PDB file of C-alpha atoms in Angstrom:
ATOM      1  CA  MET Y   1     110.726  72.185 182.182  1.00  0.00           C
ATOM      2  CA  LYS Y   2     114.252  70.940 183.616  1.00  0.00           C
ATOM      3  CA  THR Y   3     112.122  67.825 185.201  1.00  0.00           C
ATOM      4  CA  ASN Y   4     110.547  67.106 181.513  1.00  0.00           C
ATOM      5  CA  LEU Y   5     114.303  67.349 179.936  1.00  0.00           C
ATOM      6  CA  ILE Y   6     115.787  65.045 182.198  1.00  0.00           C
ATOM      7  CA  ILE Y   7     112.909  62.732 181.649  1.00  0.00           C
ATOM      8  CA  SER Y   8     113.149  62.633 177.852  1.00  0.00           C
ATOM      9  CA  PHE Y   9     117.042  62.054 178.497  1.00  0.00           C
ATOM     10  CA  ILE Y  10     116.595  59.239 180.292  1.00  0.00           C
ATOM     11  CA  ILE Y  11     113.903  57.772 178.298  1.00  0.00           C
ATOM     12  CA  MET Y  12     116.684  58.008 175.171  1.00  0.00           C
ATOM     13  CA  LEU Y  13     119.315  56.835 176.519  1.00  0.00           C
ATOM     14  CA  LEU Y  14     117.203  53.651 177.500  1.00  0.00           C
ATOM     15  CA  MET Y  15     116.362  53.218 174.059  1.00  0.00           C
ATOM     16  CA  ILE Y  16     119.840  53.311 172.859  1.00  0.00           C
ATOM     17  CA  SER Y  17     120.946  50.931 175.435  1.00  0.00           C
ATOM     18  CA  CYS Y  18     118.205  48.432 174.424  1.00  0.00           C
ATOM     19  CA  SER Y  19     118.807  48.380 171.088  1.00  0.00           C
ATOM     20  CA  SER Y  20     120.270  45.594 169.127  1.00  0.00           C
ATOM     21  CA  SER Y  21     122.194  46.765 166.242  1.00  0.00           C
ATOM     22  CA  GLN Y  22     125.434  49.386 166.152  1.00  0.00           C
ATOM     23  CA  ILE Y  23     127.658  50.636 163.398  1.00  0.00           C
ATOM     24  CA  THR Y  24     130.951  48.542 163.281  1.00  0.00           C
ATOM     25  CA  ASN Y  25     132.508  50.947 160.417  1.00  0.00           C
ATOM     26  CA  SER Y  26     131.732  52.629 158.357  1.00  0.00           C
ATOM     27  CA  TRP Y  27     133.005  55.093 154.816  1.00  0.00           C
ATOM     28  CA  LYS Y  28     132.194  57.688 153.103  1.00  0.00           C
ATOM     29  CA  SER Y  29     133.839  59.351 149.487  1.00  0.00           C
ATOM     30  CA  ASP Y  30     135.356  62.784 149.550  1.00  0.00           C
ATOM     31  CA  LYS Y  31     133.446  63.239 146.541  1.00  0.00           C
ATOM     32  CA  ILE Y  32     129.895  63.729 147.872  1.00  0.00           C
ATOM     33  CA  PRO Y  33     127.748  65.407 145.338  1.00  0.00           C
ATOM     34  CA  GLU Y  34     125.988  68.899 146.773  1.00  0.00           C
ATOM     35  CA  LYS Y  35     122.193  67.645 145.486  1.00  0.00           C
ATOM     36  CA  LYS Y  36     119.283  65.979 147.036  1.00  0.00           C
ATOM     37  CA  PHE Y  37     118.679  62.846 145.059  1.00  0.00           C
ATOM     38  CA  SER Y  38     115.313  62.926 142.868  1.00  0.00           C
ATOM     39  CA  LYS Y  39     114.443  59.204 144.463  1.00  0.00           C
ATOM     40  CA  ILE Y  40     116.495  56.447 146.040  1.00  0.00           C
ATOM     41  CA  MET Y  41     115.653  53.190 145.400  1.00  0.00           C
ATOM     42  CA  VAL Y  42     116.610  50.723 148.302  1.00  0.00           C
ATOM     43  CA  VAL Y  43     117.645  47.076 147.228  1.00  0.00           C
ATOM     44  CA  GLY Y  44     117.969  44.223 149.696  1.00  0.00           C
ATOM     45  CA  ILE Y  45     120.130  41.122 148.830  1.00  0.00           C
ATOM     46  CA  ILE Y  46     119.251  38.337 151.251  1.00  0.00           C
ATOM     47  CA  ALA Y  47     120.399  34.539 150.439  1.00  0.00           C
ATOM     48  CA  GLY Y  48     117.920  32.048 150.406  1.00  0.00           C
ATOM     49  CA  SER Y  49     113.872  32.761 150.478  1.00  0.00           C
ATOM     50  CA  ASP Y  50     113.460  34.993 153.295  1.00  0.00           C
ATOM     51  CA  TRP Y  51     111.562  37.909 151.340  1.00  0.00           C
ATOM     52  CA  ALA Y  52     109.835  38.903 154.324  1.00  0.00           C
ATOM     53  CA  LEU Y  53     112.984  39.769 156.342  1.00  0.00           C
ATOM     54  CA  ARG Y  54     114.198  41.216 153.068  1.00  0.00           C
ATOM     55  CA  GLU Y  55     110.812  43.166 152.422  1.00  0.00           C
ATOM     56  CA  LYS Y  56     110.792  44.646 156.070  1.00  0.00           C
ATOM     57  CA  MET Y  57     114.148  45.588 155.732  1.00  0.00           C
ATOM     58  CA  GLU Y  58     113.380  47.463 152.658  1.00  0.00           C
ATOM     59  CA  THR Y  59     110.193  48.820 153.883  1.00  0.00           C
ATOM     60  CA  HIS Y  60     111.792  50.452 156.854  1.00  0.00           C
ATOM     61  CA  LEU Y  61     115.050  52.115 155.381  1.00  0.00           C
ATOM     62  CA  VAL Y  62     112.172  53.661 152.406  1.00  0.00           C
ATOM     63  CA  GLY Y  63     110.036  54.934 155.696  1.00  0.00           C
ATOM     64  CA  ASP Y  64     113.062  56.373 157.519  1.00  0.00           C
ATOM     65  CA  LEU Y  65     114.557  58.161 154.276  1.00  0.00           C
ATOM     66  CA  ALA Y  66     110.697  59.466 153.844  1.00  0.00           C
ATOM     67  CA  ASP Y  67     110.289  60.966 157.587  1.00  0.00           C
ATOM     68  CA  LYS Y  68     113.687  62.860 156.686  1.00  0.00           C
ATOM     69  CA  GLY Y  69     111.976  64.578 153.405  1.00  0.00           C
ATOM     70  CA  TYR Y  70     113.846  61.596 150.725  1.00  0.00           C
ATOM     71  CA  ASN Y  71     111.614  59.982 147.840  1.00  0.00           C
ATOM     72  CA  ALA Y  72     112.554  56.696 148.309  1.00  0.00           C
ATOM     73  CA  VAL Y  73     111.041  53.725 146.903  1.00  0.00           C
ATOM     74  CA  SER Y  74     111.510  49.668 147.370  1.00  0.00           C
ATOM     75  CA  ALA Y  75     112.880  47.323 144.733  1.00  0.00           C
ATOM     76  CA  ILE Y  76     110.637  43.968 146.086  1.00  0.00           C
ATOM     77  CA  LYS Y  77     107.557  46.204 146.017  1.00  0.00           C
ATOM     78  CA  GLU Y  78     108.209  47.976 142.528  1.00  0.00           C
ATOM     79  CA  TYR Y  79     109.877  44.862 140.989  1.00  0.00           C
ATOM     80  CA  GLY Y  80     109.321  41.724 143.066  1.00  0.00           C
ATOM     81  CA  PRO Y  81     111.513  39.764 144.792  1.00  0.00           C
ATOM     82  CA  LYS Y  82     114.015  38.368 141.873  1.00  0.00           C
ATOM     83  CA  ASN Y  83     114.017  41.866 140.530  1.00  0.00           C
ATOM     84  CA  PHE Y  84     116.514  41.840 138.527  1.00  0.00           C
ATOM     85  CA  GLU Y  85     117.412  38.042 137.807  1.00  0.00           C
ATOM     86  CA  ASN Y  86     118.531  37.613 134.086  1.00  0.00           C
ATOM     87  CA  MET Y  87     119.151  41.435 133.633  1.00  0.00           C
ATOM     88  CA  LYS Y  88     122.244  42.969 132.310  1.00  0.00           C
ATOM     89  CA  GLU Y  89     123.439  46.250 134.100  1.00  0.00           C
ATOM     90  CA  THR Y  90     122.490  48.746 131.053  1.00  0.00           C
ATOM     91  CA  ASP Y  91     118.941  46.988 131.221  1.00  0.00           C
ATOM     92  CA  VAL Y  92     118.478  47.363 134.973  1.00  0.00           C
ATOM     93  CA  LEU Y  93     120.097  50.760 135.129  1.00  0.00           C
ATOM     94  CA  ASP Y  94     117.768  51.546 132.026  1.00  0.00           C
ATOM     95  CA  LYS Y  95     114.866  50.115 133.909  1.00  0.00           C
ATOM     96  CA  MET Y  96     115.581  52.566 136.810  1.00  0.00           C
ATOM     97  CA  SER Y  97     116.303  55.667 135.317  1.00  0.00           C
ATOM     98  CA  ALA Y  98     112.480  55.005 133.708  1.00  0.00           C
ATOM     99  CA  MET Y  99     111.330  55.631 137.117  1.00  0.00           C
ATOM    100  CA  GLY Y 100     113.397  58.346 138.299  1.00  0.00           C
ATOM    101  CA  VAL Y 101     115.718  56.793 140.154  1.00  0.00           C
ATOM    102  CA  ASP Y 102     118.903  58.550 140.387  1.00  0.00           C
ATOM    103  CA  ALA Y 103     120.349  56.879 144.100  1.00  0.00           C
ATOM    104  CA  VAL Y 104     120.410  53.159 145.276  1.00  0.00           C
ATOM    105  CA  LEU Y 105     121.081  51.947 148.451  1.00  0.00           C
ATOM    106  CA  THR Y 106     121.095  48.742 149.055  1.00  0.00           C
ATOM    107  CA  ILE Y 107     121.295  45.971 151.971  1.00  0.00           C
ATOM    108  CA  VAL Y 108     123.385  42.716 152.341  1.00  0.00           C
ATOM    109  CA  LEU Y 109     122.838  40.417 154.779  1.00  0.00           C
ATOM    110  CA  LEU Y 110     126.557  39.088 155.074  1.00  0.00           C
ATOM    111  CA  ASP Y 111     126.558  36.333 157.753  1.00  0.00           C
ATOM    112  CA  LYS Y 112     123.380  35.369 160.229  1.00  0.00           C
ATOM    113  CA  ASP Y 113     124.949  33.236 163.444  1.00  0.00           C
ATOM    114  CA  ARG Y 114     123.670  31.586 165.905  1.00  0.00           C
ATOM    115  CA  GLU Y 115     125.384  30.637 169.145  1.00  0.00           C
ATOM    116  CA  ARG Y 116     123.557  27.920 171.595  1.00  0.00           C
ATOM    117  CA  TYR Y 117     124.565  27.930 175.401  1.00  0.00           C
ATOM    118  CA  TYR Y 118     123.727  26.312 178.062  1.00  0.00           C
ATOM    119  CA  VAL Y 119     122.423  28.055 181.270  1.00  0.00           C
ATOM    120  CA  PRO Y 120     122.289  25.978 184.552  1.00  0.00           C
ATOM    121  CA  GLY Y 121     119.774  25.280 186.755  1.00  0.00           C
ATOM    122  CA  ARG Y 122     119.388  27.665 190.150  1.00  0.00           C
ATOM    123  CA  VAL Y 123     122.136  26.066 192.397  1.00  0.00           C
ATOM    124  CA  TYR Y 124     124.531  29.182 194.020  1.00  0.00           C
ATOM    125  CA  TYR Y 125     125.655  30.013 197.199  1.00  0.00           C
ATOM    126  CA  SER Y 126     123.855  31.954 199.686  1.00  0.00           C
ATOM    127  CA  PRO Y 127     124.883  33.025 203.065  1.00  0.00           C
ATOM    128  CA  TYR Y 128     123.837  30.717 206.189  1.00  0.00           C
ATOM    129  CA  THR Y 129     121.521  33.600 207.568  1.00  0.00           C
ATOM    130  CA  ILE Y 130     119.208  33.804 204.837  1.00  0.00           C
ATOM    131  CA  TYR Y 131     117.526  30.490 204.745  1.00  0.00           C
ATOM    132  CA  GLN Y 132     119.673  27.802 206.723  1.00  0.00           C
ATOM    133  CA  ARG Y 133     118.080  28.781 210.291  1.00  0.00           C
ATOM    134  CA  ASN Y 134     115.782  26.370 210.196  1.00  0.00           C
ATOM    135  CA  PHE Y 135     115.155  22.688 208.627  1.00  0.00           C
ATOM    136  CA  TRP Y 136     112.185  23.420 206.859  1.00  0.00           C
ATOM    137  CA  GLY Y 137     113.115  26.816 205.198  1.00  0.00           C
ATOM    138  CA  TYR Y 138     116.113  25.471 204.204  1.00  0.00           C
ATOM    139  CA  TYR Y 139     115.017  22.101 202.550  1.00  0.00           C
ATOM    140  CA  THR Y 140     112.350  24.280 200.574  1.00  0.00           C
ATOM    141  CA  THR Y 141     114.679  26.937 199.413  1.00  0.00           C
ATOM    142  CA  ILE Y 142     117.344  24.281 198.503  1.00  0.00           C
ATOM    143  CA  TYR Y 143     114.885  21.794 196.937  1.00  0.00           C
ATOM    144  CA  GLU Y 144     113.719  24.433 194.630  1.00  0.00           C
ATOM    145  CA  ARG Y 145     117.089  25.474 193.695  1.00  0.00           C
ATOM    146  CA  ILE Y 146     118.495  21.867 192.625  1.00  0.00           C
ATOM    147  CA  TYR Y 147     115.783  20.963 191.167  1.00  0.00           C
ATOM    148  CA  THR Y 148     115.017  23.912 188.619  1.00  0.00           C
ATOM    149  CA  PRO Y 149     116.756  22.060 185.293  1.00  0.00           C
ATOM    150  CA  GLY Y 150     118.688  24.102 183.277  1.00  0.00           C
ATOM    151  CA  TYR Y 151     118.090  24.856 179.526  1.00  0.00           C
ATOM    152  CA  TYR Y 152     119.590  25.716 176.356  1.00  0.00           C
ATOM    153  CA  GLN Y 153     119.064  29.243 175.297  1.00  0.00           C
ATOM    154  CA  GLU Y 154     120.204  30.653 171.394  1.00  0.00           C
ATOM    155  CA  ASN Y 155     121.593  34.236 170.357  1.00  0.00           C
ATOM    156  CA  THR Y 156     121.424  35.358 166.736  1.00  0.00           C
ATOM    157  CA  ARG Y 157     123.798  37.798 165.354  1.00  0.00           C
ATOM    158  CA  TYR Y 158     123.122  38.971 161.883  1.00  0.00           C
ATOM    159  CA  PHE Y 159     125.923  41.038 159.916  1.00  0.00           C
ATOM    160  CA  TRP Y 160     125.085  43.741 157.312  1.00  0.00           C
ATOM    161  CA  GLU Y 161     126.708  45.736 154.542  1.00  0.00           C
ATOM    162  CA  SER Y 162     125.123  48.954 153.066  1.00  0.00           C
ATOM    163  CA  ASN Y 163     126.108  50.990 149.884  1.00  0.00           C
ATOM    164  CA  PHE Y 164     124.960  53.764 148.686  1.00  0.00           C
ATOM    165  CA  TYR Y 165     125.785  54.776 144.975  1.00  0.00           C
ATOM    166  CA  ASP Y 166     125.144  57.706 142.849  1.00  0.00           C
ATOM    167  CA  LEU Y 167     123.620  56.060 139.497  1.00  0.00           C
ATOM    168  CA  LYS Y 168     124.266  59.283 137.549  1.00  0.00           C
ATOM    169  CA  ASN Y 169     128.401  58.740 137.734  1.00  0.00           C
ATOM    170  CA  ARG Y 170     128.092  55.027 138.789  1.00  0.00           C
ATOM    171  CA  ASN Y 171     130.200  56.460 142.625  1.00  0.00           C
ATOM    172  CA  LEU Y 172     130.065  54.338 145.741  1.00  0.00           C
ATOM    173  CA  LEU Y 173     129.270  57.734 147.638  1.00  0.00           C
ATOM    174  CA  TYR Y 174     129.090  55.691 151.102  1.00  0.00           C
ATOM    175  CA  ALA Y 175     129.581  52.046 152.903  1.00  0.00           C
ATOM    176  CA  VAL Y 176     128.611  50.920 156.168  1.00  0.00           C
ATOM    177  CA  HIS Y 177     128.831  47.462 158.149  1.00  0.00           C
ATOM    178  CA  THR Y 178     126.531  46.882 161.096  1.00  0.00           C
ATOM    179  CA  GLU Y 179     125.616  44.229 163.754  1.00  0.00           C
ATOM    180  CA  SER Y 180     122.926  43.295 164.882  1.00  0.00           C
ATOM    181  CA  PHE Y 181     122.485  41.007 168.254  1.00  0.00           C
ATOM    182  CA  ASP Y 182     119.738  38.921 168.830  1.00  0.00           C
ATOM    183  CA  PRO Y 183     116.603  41.319 167.772  1.00  0.00           C
ATOM    184  CA  ASP Y 184     113.203  40.639 169.555  1.00  0.00           C
ATOM    185  CA  SER Y 185     111.583  39.892 166.069  1.00  0.00           C
ATOM    186  CA  MET Y 186     112.282  40.955 162.551  1.00  0.00           C
ATOM    187  CA  GLU Y 187     110.270  44.108 162.592  1.00  0.00           C
ATOM    188  CA  ALA Y 188     112.606  45.129 165.493  1.00  0.00           C
ATOM    189  CA  LEU Y 189     115.451  44.642 163.394  1.00  0.00           C
ATOM    190  CA  ALA Y 190     114.236  46.177 160.612  1.00  0.00           C
ATOM    191  CA  HIS Y 191     113.103  49.328 162.823  1.00  0.00           C
ATOM    192  CA  GLU Y 192     116.472  49.888 164.304  1.00  0.00           C
ATOM    193  CA  TYR Y 193     118.711  48.913 161.261  1.00  0.00           C
ATOM    194  CA  GLY Y 194     116.366  51.404 159.250  1.00  0.00           C
ATOM    195  CA  LEU Y 195     116.724  54.538 162.013  1.00  0.00           C
ATOM    196  CA  LEU Y 196     120.552  53.716 162.458  1.00  0.00           C
ATOM    197  CA  ILE Y 197     121.445  54.080 158.590  1.00  0.00           C
ATOM    198  CA  VAL Y 198     119.526  56.963 157.226  1.00  0.00           C
ATOM    199  CA  ASN Y 199     120.599  59.106 160.792  1.00  0.00           C
ATOM    200  CA  ASN Y 200     124.339  58.058 160.202  1.00  0.00           C
ATOM    201  CA  MET Y 201     123.999  59.424 156.223  1.00  0.00           C
ATOM    202  CA  VAL Y 202     122.471  62.503 157.506  1.00  0.00           C
ATOM    203  CA  LYS Y 203     124.842  62.985 160.259  1.00  0.00           C
ATOM    204  CA  ASN Y 204     127.526  62.206 157.545  1.00  0.00           C
ATOM    205  CA  ALA Y 205     126.485  64.609 155.321  1.00  0.00           C
ATOM    206  CA  VAL Y 206     125.790  61.922 152.541  1.00  0.00           C
ATOM    207  CA  LEU Y 207     122.289  62.554 152.489  1.00  0.00           C
ATOM    208  CA  HIS Y 208     121.585  66.638 152.281  1.00  0.00           C
TER     209      HIS Y 208
END
């Protein structure tokens, strides 16, 4: 039993260390209502036509909320990619209210930064005793290192903001800024972000 606990702890640490997303700062209101919201709508706001990323972000947040026992829906799935375009505030709120939505969780991509850097070839120093004792060993080793070309690599950072609103009082209850560094895929990015935000909201008693 003790061995299993240790293994589980190690796996948990590895999962945390491999995560590409982290919260940089967060805030919550001192007037969080003592109630469970009936239905939470997740609304993504991402510039350009990257509907696929927006849909994945919304879908994963909806799923992670559902896993915690909350009723949640995706705006893009309910209303389409241009859901509130050219609509007035009262019309949007009436539309949500008709669906039973009483809270909104937004996902906003504030910025996306790409960093390109050069990774040099494999020229580096090694002690004489490793490969320099005979000519051919030296030649083949140093040849590979000298002639292995360098290459360019690109890292991408995403800067996110999420806000949680009580639609009844139109109050901001929670705000969080998050940074995602070079995720493996859009799917991994959405999965990590959803878990991170929902778990933080529960931990801070924003959701009951």
